[in-house]
Coordinates of C-alpha atoms (C1' of nucleotides) in Angstrom, one line a residue:
Chain A
X977 CA 33.9 -7.2 64.1
X978 CA 31.5 -5.3 61.9
X979 CA 31.9 -2.5 64.4
X980 CA 35.7 -2.5 63.9
X981 CA 35.2 -2.3 60.1
X982 CA 32.7 0.5 60.7
X983 CA 34.9 2.4 63.0
X984 CA 37.7 2.7 60.6
X985 CA 35.5 4.5 58.1
X986 CA 35.6 8.3 58.3
X987 CA 33.1 9.7 60.8
X988 CA 31.5 11.9 58.2
X989 CA 30.7 8.8 56.1
X990 CA 29.3 7.0 59.0
X991 CA 27.0 9.9 59.8
X992 CA 26.0 10.1 56.2
X993 CA 25.3 6.3 56.1
X994 CA 23.2 6.5 59.2
X995 CA 21.2 9.4 57.9
X996 CA 20.8 7.7 54.6
X997 CA 19.4 4.7 56.3
X998 CA 17.0 6.8 58.2
X999 CA 15.8 8.6 55.1
X1000 CA 15.4 5.4 53.1
X1001 CA 13.5 3.7 55.8
X1002 CA 11.1 6.6 55.9
X1003 CA 12.1 8.0 59.3
X1004 CA 12.5 11.3 57.5
X1005 CA 9.8 11.7 54.8
X1006 CA 10.4 13.4 51.5
X1007 CA 10.2 17.2 52.1
X1008 CA 10.8 16.9 55.8
X1009 CA 13.4 19.0 57.5
X1010 CA 16.3 17.2 59.2
X1011 CA 17.6 18.4 62.6
X1012 CA 19.9 21.3 62.4
X1013 CA 23.6 20.7 61.9
X1014 CA 24.3 21.8 65.4
X1015 CA 21.8 19.3 66.8
X1016 CA 23.1 16.5 64.6
X1017 CA 26.6 17.3 65.7
X1018 CA 25.6 16.9 69.3
X1019 CA 23.7 13.7 68.5
X1020 CA 26.7 12.1 66.7
X1021 CA 29.3 13.4 69.0
X1022 CA 31.0 15.2 66.2
X1023 CA 31.8 18.8 65.4
X1024 CA 29.5 20.8 63.1
X1025 CA 32.0 20.8 60.3
X1026 CA 31.9 17.0 60.2
X1027 CA 28.1 17.0 60.0
X1028 CA 28.3 19.6 57.3
X1029 CA 30.6 17.2 55.4
X1030 CA 28.2 14.3 55.9
X1031 CA 25.3 16.4 54.6
X1032 CA 27.3 17.4 51.6
X1033 CA 27.8 13.7 50.8
X1034 CA 24.1 13.2 50.9
X1035 CA 23.5 16.3 48.8
X1036 CA 25.8 15.0 46.2
X1037 CA 23.9 11.8 46.1
X1038 CA 20.8 13.7 45.5
X1039 CA 19.1 12.7 48.7
X1040 CA 18.9 16.0 50.5
X1041 CA 18.8 19.7 49.6
X1042 CA 20.1 22.4 51.9
X1043 CA 18.4 25.8 52.0
X1044 CA 20.4 28.6 53.4
X1045 CA 18.9 29.9 56.6
X1046 CA 16.1 27.4 56.6
X1047 CA 17.5 23.9 57.0
X1048 CA 18.3 20.7 55.2
X1049 CA 15.4 18.9 53.6
X1050 CA 14.9 15.4 52.2
X1051 CA 14.7 15.9 48.5
X1052 CA 11.3 15.4 46.9
X1053 CA 11.6 13.3 43.8
X1054 CA 10.2 15.1 40.8
X1055 CA 8.1 13.1 38.4
X1056 CA 10.1 12.5 35.2
X1057 CA 9.2 14.1 31.9
X1058 CA 9.7 11.3 29.4
X1059 CA 11.0 12.3 26.0
X1060 CA 10.0 9.4 23.8
X1061 CA 11.5 8.0 20.6
X1062 CA 8.0 8.8 19.1
X1063 CA 8.6 12.5 19.8
X1064 CA 9.0 13.1 16.0
X1065 CA 6.1 10.9 15.0
X1066 CA 3.8 12.4 12.4
X1067 CA 0.8 11.8 14.8
X1068 CA 2.0 14.6 17.0
X1069 CA 2.5 17.0 14.1
X1070 CA -1.1 16.8 13.0
X1071 CA -2.6 17.1 16.5
X1072 CA -0.6 20.3 17.0
X1073 CA 0.6 19.1 20.4
X1074 CA 4.3 18.5 21.1
X1075 CA 5.2 15.5 23.3
X1076 CA 6.8 18.0 25.7
X1077 CA 3.6 19.9 26.2
X1078 CA 1.6 16.6 26.6
X1079 CA 4.0 15.4 29.3
X1080 CA 3.8 18.8 31.1
X1081 CA 0.0 18.8 30.9
X1082 CA 0.0 15.2 32.4
X1083 CA 1.7 16.6 35.4
X1084 CA -0.5 19.7 35.6
X1085 CA 2.3 22.0 34.5
X1086 CA 2.5 24.6 31.9
X1087 CA 5.2 24.0 29.3
X1088 CA 6.7 26.7 27.3
X1089 CA 10.0 27.7 25.7
X1090 CA 12.1 30.7 25.0
X1091 CA 14.3 31.5 22.1
X1092 CA 17.7 32.5 23.4
X1093 CA 19.4 33.3 20.1
X1094 CA 19.6 32.5 16.4
X1095 CA 22.8 32.9 14.5
X1096 CA 24.4 31.9 11.2
X1097 CA 27.8 30.4 12.1
X1098 CA 30.7 28.4 11.0
X1099 CA 30.3 24.8 12.3
X1100 CA 33.1 22.9 14.0
X1101 CA 34.6 19.9 12.4
X1102 CA 32.4 17.2 13.9
X1103 CA 29.2 19.1 13.1
X1104 CA 30.3 19.9 9.5
X1105 CA 31.0 16.2 9.1
X1106 CA 27.7 15.1 10.5
X1107 CA 25.7 17.5 8.3
X1108 CA 28.0 17.2 5.3
X1109 CA 28.6 20.9 5.0
X1110 CA 31.7 23.0 4.7
X1111 CA 33.6 23.9 7.9
X1112 CA 35.1 26.9 6.1
X1113 CA 32.0 29.1 5.7
X1114 CA 29.0 30.1 7.8
X1115 CA 27.2 27.1 6.5
X1116 CA 24.8 26.4 9.4
X1117 CA 22.1 28.2 11.4
X1118 CA 22.1 27.7 15.1
X1119 CA 19.0 28.1 17.2
X1120 CA 19.1 28.1 21.0
X1121 CA 16.1 27.4 23.1
X1122 CA 15.3 26.8 26.8
X1123 CA 12.2 24.8 27.8
X1124 CA 10.3 25.4 31.0
X1125 CA 7.8 23.4 33.0
X1126 CA 6.0 26.1 34.9
X1127 CA 9.0 28.2 36.0
X1128 CA 11.6 25.4 36.2
X1129 CA 14.0 25.3 33.3
X1130 CA 14.0 21.7 32.1
X1131 CA 16.2 21.5 29.2
X1132 CA 18.4 23.5 26.9
X1133 CA 18.1 22.7 23.2
X1134 CA 20.5 23.7 20.4
X1135 CA 19.6 23.0 16.8
X1136 CA 21.9 23.3 13.8
X1137 CA 20.5 23.5 10.3
X1138 CA 22.5 23.6 7.1
X1139 CA 22.2 27.1 5.6
X1140 CA 21.4 25.5 2.2
X1141 CA 18.2 24.3 3.8
X1142 CA 17.4 27.2 6.1
X1143 CA 18.0 29.8 3.4
X1144 CA 14.9 31.7 2.5
X1145 CA 12.7 29.9 5.0
X1146 CA 12.5 32.5 7.8
X1147 CA 14.4 30.2 10.2
X1148 CA 16.6 33.1 11.1
X1149 CA 13.6 34.6 12.8
X1150 CA 12.5 33.7 16.3
X1151 CA 9.0 32.7 15.2
X1152 CA 9.0 29.4 13.3
X1153 CA 7.3 30.1 10.0
X1154 CA 5.2 27.0 9.8
X1155 CA 2.1 25.6 11.5
X1156 CA 3.7 22.2 12.0
X1157 CA 6.8 23.7 13.5
X1158 CA 10.3 23.5 12.3
X1159 CA 9.9 20.0 10.9
X1160 CA 7.1 21.3 8.7
X1161 CA 9.6 23.7 7.2
X1162 CA 12.0 20.8 6.4
X1163 CA 9.2 18.8 4.8
X1164 CA 8.3 21.7 2.5
X1165 CA 12.0 21.7 1.5
X1166 CA 11.8 18.0 0.6
X1167 CA 13.2 16.4 3.7
X1168 CA 10.8 14.0 5.4
X1169 CA 12.0 12.4 8.5
X1170 CA 12.7 8.8 7.9
X1171 CA 15.0 7.9 10.7
X1172 CA 16.5 9.4 13.8
X1173 CA 19.9 8.8 15.3
X1174 CA 20.3 9.7 18.9
X1175 CA 23.6 9.5 20.9
X1176 CA 23.1 9.6 24.6
X1177 CA 25.6 10.4 27.4
X1178 CA 25.4 11.6 31.0
X1179 CA 27.8 13.7 33.0
X1180 CA 28.0 16.2 35.7
X1181 CA 26.9 19.7 34.5
X1182 CA 29.3 22.5 33.8
X1183 CA 29.1 25.6 36.0
X1184 CA 27.3 27.3 33.1
X1185 CA 24.7 24.6 33.0
X1186 CA 24.2 24.7 36.7
X1187 CA 23.4 28.3 36.3
X1188 CA 20.9 28.2 33.4
X1189 CA 19.2 25.0 34.4
X1190 CA 19.1 26.1 38.1
X1191 CA 20.6 22.7 39.2
X1192 CA 21.2 21.7 42.8
X1193 CA 24.2 19.7 43.7
X1194 CA 24.1 16.0 42.9
X1195 CA 22.0 16.3 39.7
X1196 CA 23.7 15.1 36.6
X1197 CA 22.7 16.1 33.1
X1198 CA 21.7 13.9 30.1
X1199 CA 23.0 15.0 26.8
X1200 CA 21.4 13.8 23.6
X1201 CA 22.9 14.4 20.2
X1202 CA 20.1 13.9 17.8
X1203 CA 20.3 13.7 14.0
X1204 CA 17.3 13.7 11.6
X1205 CA 17.7 11.6 8.5
X1206 CA 15.5 12.0 5.4
X1207 CA 14.0 9.6 3.0
X1208 CA 17.3 9.5 1.0
X1209 CA 19.4 8.7 4.1
X1210 CA 20.7 12.2 4.3
X1211 CA 21.1 14.0 7.6
X1212 CA 19.6 17.4 7.5
X1213 CA 19.4 18.6 11.1
X1214 CA 21.3 18.1 14.3
X1215 CA 19.9 19.0 17.8
X1216 CA 21.6 18.8 21.1
X1217 CA 19.4 18.4 24.2
X1218 CA 20.9 19.1 27.7
X1219 CA 18.4 17.8 30.2
X1220 CA 18.5 17.8 34.0
X1221 CA 18.4 14.2 35.0
X1222 CA 16.2 14.7 38.0
X1223 CA 13.3 15.8 35.9
X1224 CA 13.9 13.9 32.6
X1225 CA 14.0 10.5 31.2
X1226 CA 14.2 9.1 27.7
X1227 CA 12.1 6.3 26.3
X1228 CA 12.7 4.3 23.1
X1229 CA 10.1 1.9 21.8
X1230 CA 11.5 0.6 18.5
X1231 CA 11.5 -2.3 16.2
X1232 CA 14.4 -4.7 16.1
X1233 CA 15.9 -4.7 12.6
Chain B
X1171 CA 33.1 45.8 38.8
X1172 CA 33.5 42.3 37.7
X1173 CA 36.1 42.1 40.4
X1174 CA 33.7 43.0 43.0
X1175 CA 31.3 40.4 41.9
X1176 CA 34.1 37.9 41.8
X1177 CA 35.3 38.8 45.3
X1178 CA 32.0 38.0 46.9
X1179 CA 32.1 34.5 45.7
X1180 CA 33.5 31.9 48.1
X1181 CA 37.3 31.6 47.9
X1182 CA 37.1 27.9 47.3
X1183 CA 34.9 28.5 44.2
X1184 CA 37.2 31.1 42.9
X1185 CA 40.2 28.8 43.3
X1186 CA 38.2 26.0 41.6
X1187 CA 37.2 28.4 38.7
X1188 CA 40.8 29.4 38.2
X1189 CA 42.1 25.8 38.1
X1190 CA 39.2 24.8 35.8
X1191 CA 40.2 27.6 33.5
X1192 CA 43.8 26.4 33.5
X1193 CA 42.8 22.8 32.9
X1194 CA 40.4 23.7 30.0
X1195 CA 43.0 25.9 28.4
X1196 CA 45.5 23.0 28.4
X1197 CA 47.9 24.4 31.0
X1198 CA 47.4 21.2 32.9
X1199 CA 47.2 18.3 30.4
X1200 CA 45.0 15.3 30.9
X1201 CA 46.8 12.9 33.2
X1202 CA 49.1 15.6 34.5
X1203 CA 49.6 16.1 38.3
X1204 CA 48.5 19.4 39.8
X1205 CA 50.7 21.1 42.4
X1206 CA 50.2 19.7 45.9
X1207 CA 47.4 21.2 48.0
X1208 CA 50.0 22.8 50.2
X1209 CA 51.6 24.6 47.3
X1210 CA 48.3 25.6 45.8
X1211 CA 47.3 27.0 49.2
X1212 CA 50.4 29.1 49.2
X1213 CA 49.8 30.3 45.7
X1214 CA 46.2 31.3 46.3
X1215 CA 46.9 32.7 49.8
X1216 CA 44.4 30.3 51.3
X1217 CA 44.6 27.6 53.9
X1218 CA 45.0 24.0 52.8
X1219 CA 41.4 23.2 53.8
X1220 CA 40.1 25.7 51.3
X1221 CA 42.2 24.3 48.5
X1222 CA 40.9 20.8 49.4
X1223 CA 37.4 22.1 49.1
X1224 CA 38.2 23.6 45.7
X1225 CA 39.6 20.3 44.5
X1226 CA 36.6 18.5 45.7
X1227 CA 34.4 20.7 43.6
X1228 CA 36.5 19.9 40.5
X1229 CA 36.5 16.2 41.4
X1230 CA 32.7 16.3 41.6
X1231 CA 32.6 17.9 38.2
X1232 CA 34.6 15.0 36.9
X1233 CA 37.6 17.1 36.0
X1234 CA 40.2 15.8 38.4
X1235 CA 40.9 12.7 40.4
X1236 CA 42.8 12.6 43.7
X1237 CA 45.0 9.7 44.5
X1238 CA 45.8 9.3 48.2
X1239 CA 49.5 9.8 48.8
X1240 CA 50.3 10.5 45.1
X1241 CA 48.6 13.8 44.1
X1242 CA 45.7 15.2 42.2
X1243 CA 45.6 14.5 38.5
X1244 CA 43.6 15.9 35.6
X1245 CA 41.2 13.2 34.6
X1246 CA 41.9 11.4 31.4
X1247 CA 38.6 11.0 29.4
X1248 CA 37.8 7.4 28.7
X1249 CA 36.6 6.5 25.2
X1250 CA 33.0 5.6 25.4
X1251 CA 31.6 2.2 24.9
X1252 CA 28.5 2.7 22.8
X1253 CA 25.6 0.4 23.4
X1254 CA 23.5 0.7 20.3
X1255 CA 19.8 0.1 19.6
X1256 CA 21.1 -2.6 17.2
X1257 CA 22.5 -4.6 20.1
X1258 CA 19.8 -7.2 19.8
X1259 CA 19.9 -7.3 16.0
X1260 CA 19.9 -10.8 14.5
X1261 CA 23.1 -10.0 12.6
X1262 CA 25.1 -10.2 15.8
X1263 CA 23.5 -13.4 17.0
X1264 CA 24.7 -15.2 13.9
X1265 CA 28.2 -13.8 13.9
X1266 CA 28.6 -15.0 17.5
X1267 CA 29.9 -11.6 18.5
X1268 CA 28.1 -9.4 21.0
X1269 CA 28.1 -5.7 20.5
X1270 CA 29.9 -5.3 23.8
X1271 CA 32.8 -7.5 22.8
X1272 CA 33.0 -5.7 19.4
X1273 CA 33.2 -2.3 21.2
X1274 CA 35.8 -3.5 23.6
X1275 CA 37.9 -5.0 20.8
X1276 CA 37.7 -1.6 18.9
X1277 CA 39.4 -0.1 21.9
X1278 CA 41.9 -2.9 22.3
X1279 CA 40.3 -4.1 25.4
X1280 CA 39.2 -7.6 26.4
X1281 CA 35.5 -7.8 27.3
X1282 CA 34.2 -10.4 29.6
X1283 CA 31.5 -10.9 32.2
X1284 CA 30.8 -12.7 35.4
X1285 CA 27.7 -14.3 36.7
X1286 CA 27.0 -12.9 40.2
X1287 CA 24.0 -14.9 41.0
X1288 CA 20.9 -16.6 39.7
X1289 CA 17.7 -16.9 41.8
X1290 CA 14.1 -17.7 41.4
X1291 CA 12.2 -14.9 43.2
X1292 CA 8.9 -13.1 43.8
X1293 CA 8.8 -9.9 41.6
X1294 CA 7.9 -6.5 42.9
X1295 CA 4.7 -4.9 41.7
X1296 CA 6.2 -2.9 38.8
X1297 CA 8.0 -5.8 37.4
X1298 CA 5.1 -8.2 37.8
X1299 CA 3.1 -5.7 35.9
X1300 CA 5.6 -5.3 33.2
X1301 CA 6.1 -9.0 32.6
X1302 CA 2.4 -9.8 33.2
X1303 CA 3.1 -12.4 35.9
X1304 CA 1.8 -12.9 39.4
X1305 CA 3.4 -10.9 42.2
X1306 CA 2.3 -13.5 44.8
X1307 CA 4.6 -16.4 43.8
X1308 CA 8.2 -16.9 42.8
X1309 CA 7.2 -16.2 39.2
X1310 CA 10.5 -14.9 37.8
X1311 CA 14.1 -15.8 37.5
X1312 CA 16.7 -13.1 38.2
X1313 CA 20.2 -13.3 36.8
X1314 CA 22.9 -10.8 37.9
X1315 CA 26.0 -10.1 35.8
X1316 CA 28.9 -7.7 35.8
X1317 CA 30.6 -6.8 32.6
X1318 CA 34.3 -5.9 32.5
X1319 CA 36.5 -4.2 29.9
X1320 CA 40.0 -5.5 30.8
X1321 CA 39.8 -5.2 34.6
X1322 CA 37.4 -2.2 34.8
X1323 CA 33.9 -3.0 35.7
X1324 CA 31.8 -1.3 33.1
X1325 CA 28.2 -2.2 33.9
X1326 CA 26.0 -4.3 36.0
X1327 CA 23.2 -6.1 34.4
X1328 CA 20.1 -7.7 36.0
X1329 CA 17.8 -9.8 33.9
X1330 CA 14.3 -11.0 34.9
X1331 CA 12.6 -13.8 33.0
X1332 CA 9.1 -15.2 33.7
X1333 CA 9.4 -18.6 35.3
X1334 CA 6.9 -19.9 32.8
X1335 CA 9.5 -19.3 30.1
X1336 CA 12.6 -20.1 32.0
X1337 CA 11.3 -23.4 33.3
X1338 CA 13.1 -26.4 32.0
X1339 CA 15.6 -24.4 29.9
X1340 CA 18.6 -24.5 32.2
X1341 CA 18.4 -20.7 32.7
X1342 CA 18.9 -21.4 36.4
X1343 CA 22.5 -22.5 35.7
X1344 CA 25.3 -20.0 35.2
X1345 CA 26.2 -21.3 31.7
X1346 CA 23.6 -20.2 29.2
X1347 CA 22.4 -23.3 27.5
X1348 CA 22.3 -22.1 23.9
X1349 CA 24.9 -21.2 21.2
X1350 CA 23.2 -17.9 20.4
X1351 CA 23.0 -16.9 24.1
X1352 CA 20.0 -16.2 26.2
X1353 CA 18.0 -14.9 23.3
X1354 CA 18.4 -18.1 21.5
X1355 CA 16.7 -19.8 24.4
X1356 CA 13.8 -17.4 24.1
X1357 CA 13.4 -18.0 20.4
X1358 CA 13.3 -21.8 20.9
X1359 CA 10.5 -21.1 23.3
X1360 CA 8.6 -19.2 20.6
X1361 CA 9.5 -15.6 21.5
X1362 CA 11.2 -13.8 18.7
X1363 CA 12.3 -10.3 19.5
X1364 CA 10.1 -7.9 17.5
X1365 CA 10.5 -4.7 19.4
X1366 CA 12.4 -3.3 22.4
X1367 CA 11.3 -0.7 24.9
X1368 CA 14.1 1.1 26.7
X1369 CA 13.6 3.6 29.5
X1370 CA 16.6 5.7 30.2
X1371 CA 17.5 7.7 33.3
X1372 CA 20.7 9.1 34.8
X1373 CA 21.5 9.7 38.5
X1374 CA 24.3 9.7 41.0
X1375 CA 25.3 6.2 42.1
X1376 CA 24.3 4.6 45.4
X1377 CA 27.2 3.8 47.7
X1378 CA 26.7 0.1 46.7
X1379 CA 27.2 1.0 43.0
X1380 CA 30.2 3.1 43.8
X1381 CA 31.7 0.0 45.3
X1382 CA 31.0 -2.6 42.7
X1383 CA 31.5 -0.3 39.7
X1384 CA 34.6 1.2 41.3
X1385 CA 33.4 4.7 40.6
X1386 CA 35.3 7.9 41.4
X1387 CA 33.5 11.0 42.6
X1388 CA 31.7 13.0 40.0
X1389 CA 30.7 10.0 37.8
X1390 CA 27.0 9.5 37.4
X1391 CA 25.4 6.3 36.3
X1392 CA 23.0 5.7 33.4
X1393 CA 20.2 3.3 34.1
X1394 CA 18.4 1.5 31.3
X1395 CA 15.3 -0.5 31.9
X1396 CA 14.9 -2.7 28.8
X1397 CA 12.0 -4.8 27.8
X1398 CA 12.0 -7.3 25.0
X1399 CA 8.7 -7.7 23.1
X1400 CA 7.9 -10.6 20.9
X1401 CA 6.0 -11.1 17.6
X1402 CA 2.7 -11.0 19.5
X1403 CA 3.4 -7.7 21.3
X1404 CA 4.0 -9.6 24.5
X1405 CA 6.9 -8.6 26.9
X1406 CA 8.9 -11.7 27.8
X1407 CA 12.1 -10.4 29.5
X1408 CA 13.2 -7.3 31.4
X1409 CA 16.8 -6.2 31.8
X1410 CA 18.2 -3.4 33.9
X1411 CA 21.6 -2.0 32.9
X1412 CA 23.5 0.3 35.4
X1413 CA 26.4 1.8 33.5
X1414 CA 29.1 4.1 34.6
X1415 CA 28.5 7.3 32.5
X1416 CA 32.2 8.0 32.1
X1417 CA 32.8 4.9 30.0
X1418 CA 29.4 4.4 28.4
X1419 CA 27.0 5.9 26.0
X1420 CA 23.9 4.8 24.2
X1421 CA 23.0 5.1 20.6
X1422 CA 19.7 4.7 18.9
X1423 CA 19.4 4.7 15.2
X1424 CA 15.7 4.0 14.5
X1425 CA 12.9 4.6 12.0
X1426 CA 10.3 7.2 12.6
X1427 CA 6.9 5.6 12.7
Chain C
dC570 C1' -3.7 46.9 65.0
dA571 C1' -0.1 47.2 61.5
dG572 C1' 4.5 47.5 60.9
dT573 C1' 9.1 46.9 62.1
dA574 C1' 13.5 46.0 64.6
dG575 C1' 15.8 42.5 66.3
dA576 C1' 16.8 38.1 68.6
dA577 C1' 17.5 33.5 67.6
dC578 C1' 17.6 30.4 64.7
dT579 C1' 19.3 28.2 60.1
dG580 C1' 23.3 26.9 56.8
dG581 C1' 28.0 28.7 54.2
dC582 C1' 32.5 29.3 54.5
dT583 C1' 37.1 30.1 56.2
dC584 C1' 41.1 29.8 59.2
dA585 C1' 44.5 27.2 62.1
dA586 C1' 46.3 23.2 63.6
dG587 C1' 47.2 18.5 63.8
dC588 C1' 47.1 13.5 63.2
dC589 C1' 46.7 9.7 60.0
dA590 C1' 47.6 6.9 55.9
dG591 C1' 49.1 6.1 51.5
dT592 C1' 53.5 6.6 48.1
dT593 C1' 58.1 7.3 46.6
dG594 C1' 62.8 7.4 46.6
dC595 C1' 67.0 7.4 48.9
dG596 C1' 70.5 5.7 51.7
dT597 C1' 72.1 2.2 54.7
dC598 C1' 73.1 -2.3 56.0
dA599 C1' 73.7 -7.2 55.5
Chain D
dT254 C1' 73.9 -6.3 44.9
dG255 C1' 69.6 -6.5 47.0
dA256 C1' 66.4 -5.8 50.6
dC257 C1' 64.8 -3.1 54.0
dG258 C1' 63.6 0.9 56.5
dC259 C1' 62.9 5.5 57.1
dA260 C1' 62.3 10.4 55.7
dA261 C1' 59.7 13.3 53.1
dC262 C1' 56.4 13.9 50.4
dT263 C1' 51.3 13.2 49.0
dG264 C1' 46.0 13.6 50.2
dG265 C1' 42.1 12.5 54.0
dC266 C1' 39.8 13.8 57.8
dT267 C1' 38.7 15.9 62.2
dT268 C1' 38.6 19.3 65.7
dG269 C1' 37.6 24.0 67.4
dA270 C1' 36.6 28.5 66.7
dG271 C1' 34.5 32.3 64.5
dC272 C1' 32.2 35.4 61.2
dC273 C1' 28.7 36.0 57.7
dA274 C1' 24.2 35.7 55.5
dG275 C1' 19.8 34.1 54.9
dT276 C1' 15.0 33.1 57.5
dT277 C1' 11.5 33.2 60.9
dC278 C1' 9.1 34.7 64.6
dT279 C1' 8.3 37.6 68.5
dA280 C1' 7.7 41.5 71.0
dC281 C1' 7.7 46.1 71.0
dT282 C1' 6.4 50.6 69.0
dG283 C1' 3.8 54.0 66.9

DNA sequence: CAGTAGAACTGGCTCAAGCCAGTTGCGTCA
DNA sequence: TGACGCAACTGGCTTGAGCCAGTTCTACTG
């Protein structure tokens, strides 16, 4: 009776289910190569196309990765880089270490980032609203960065700063003009970080994001819209993180108010 | 020259790219039906299989949804239900409204939940560690719930409570024995919530989750591992949320410490 | 012995054809 | 009029065949 129910499911699904079971039970270890599509086809009495379909299902689930010309491999789970709610804590600013670099170091990786571009632009409505600036003029500075752990791109970061604050600070240059980083600049301008507001969503990447984060199929992205709020309750900076979900997590350890 | 580069990309991708462009430019409005696979095949000079492939790509990106026998439709974006860091705030407990119900009401939906099961079990290592209980005995109670907005399952919630705390409180029954809900019970036991620790990840759903959250392809899940910490810094409850990412977001508005 | 050409493998993608299973609407029949 | 059944549509999936493009290793060549 179970068999009957099984039998009416598509063959590609049944093959995927069987292989998933074998992977989860450890019959195929992480990193191991699965039999070739042609061999699997023979084993399951299906045509290669159908096996290909089954493997695509598993790839979408993030269980396997196909490498052209080499084979299909059980995906090795990457350790997560945890971006914490304490990432803006003053304790990091004084030590000179960013939480990202600390996390990378923990995993024996070298963290670094590249500046992709800096521009003074006209904000869209939502952003103008959030930062309380005009949406008619070039009232914000946008900075684009990519972060790497070793050679893997890990997340893309876009920061928007009101021109009123950025003006005359050198934030239009690639090199951040302060020993404590960009938030040092804000403090000098009279904006100490009192609160943060983070809005978190997850979704499948756009084709663009697949390209610049070098994503394999079945890896979603986490998008964080972060706003820094100063001692007067005024927002003075917005940052968007787009992170690959297979290498990143978030962590919030906060008081209940 | 661009054409040459374009031409060496797989046909299914090029079709997907073209359709994506048309959807994003508004030529196909949200909810609208795309031409049938057979018509698209004719238009693009491809075979139906290839168009099917292209549509699967778009489905995986979360752009379209196929309905068997009816057609392929541009996905309508659901408004997000935002689970906030203030969801455990005392202000809600006294008003008798949960943040989930408030969010649903905002969207004109009726929120409700079902108890799937309650069990006294032996925790796994990580959980035993987190709650500081033994992993050798049935030292925790597990409660499983599903939350619905109207008829859509929105998230699945699993709560683990140390038996030492749950004992004698009636938390083994479906009906929570306190007017302020489960956290009222904890307070009576001397555990006031002082801090929360949330660990957030995103990933593709397991086939199980696809089933009970009724997920369409291309929708990731957000997983939140939440720990409640009392006035003495002791963890006394762990909850895992598995949320469909197309209907849910998280929001943390917290002080910088 | 070093270097290389190529065979034999891998997955990627497309075509062509067909059957099946949902959905919808229309026309017929009671 | 109302119910029912069927035709004509929709997507879902599989077979079978074939070409292409990466990778790997071997055996031959200089």
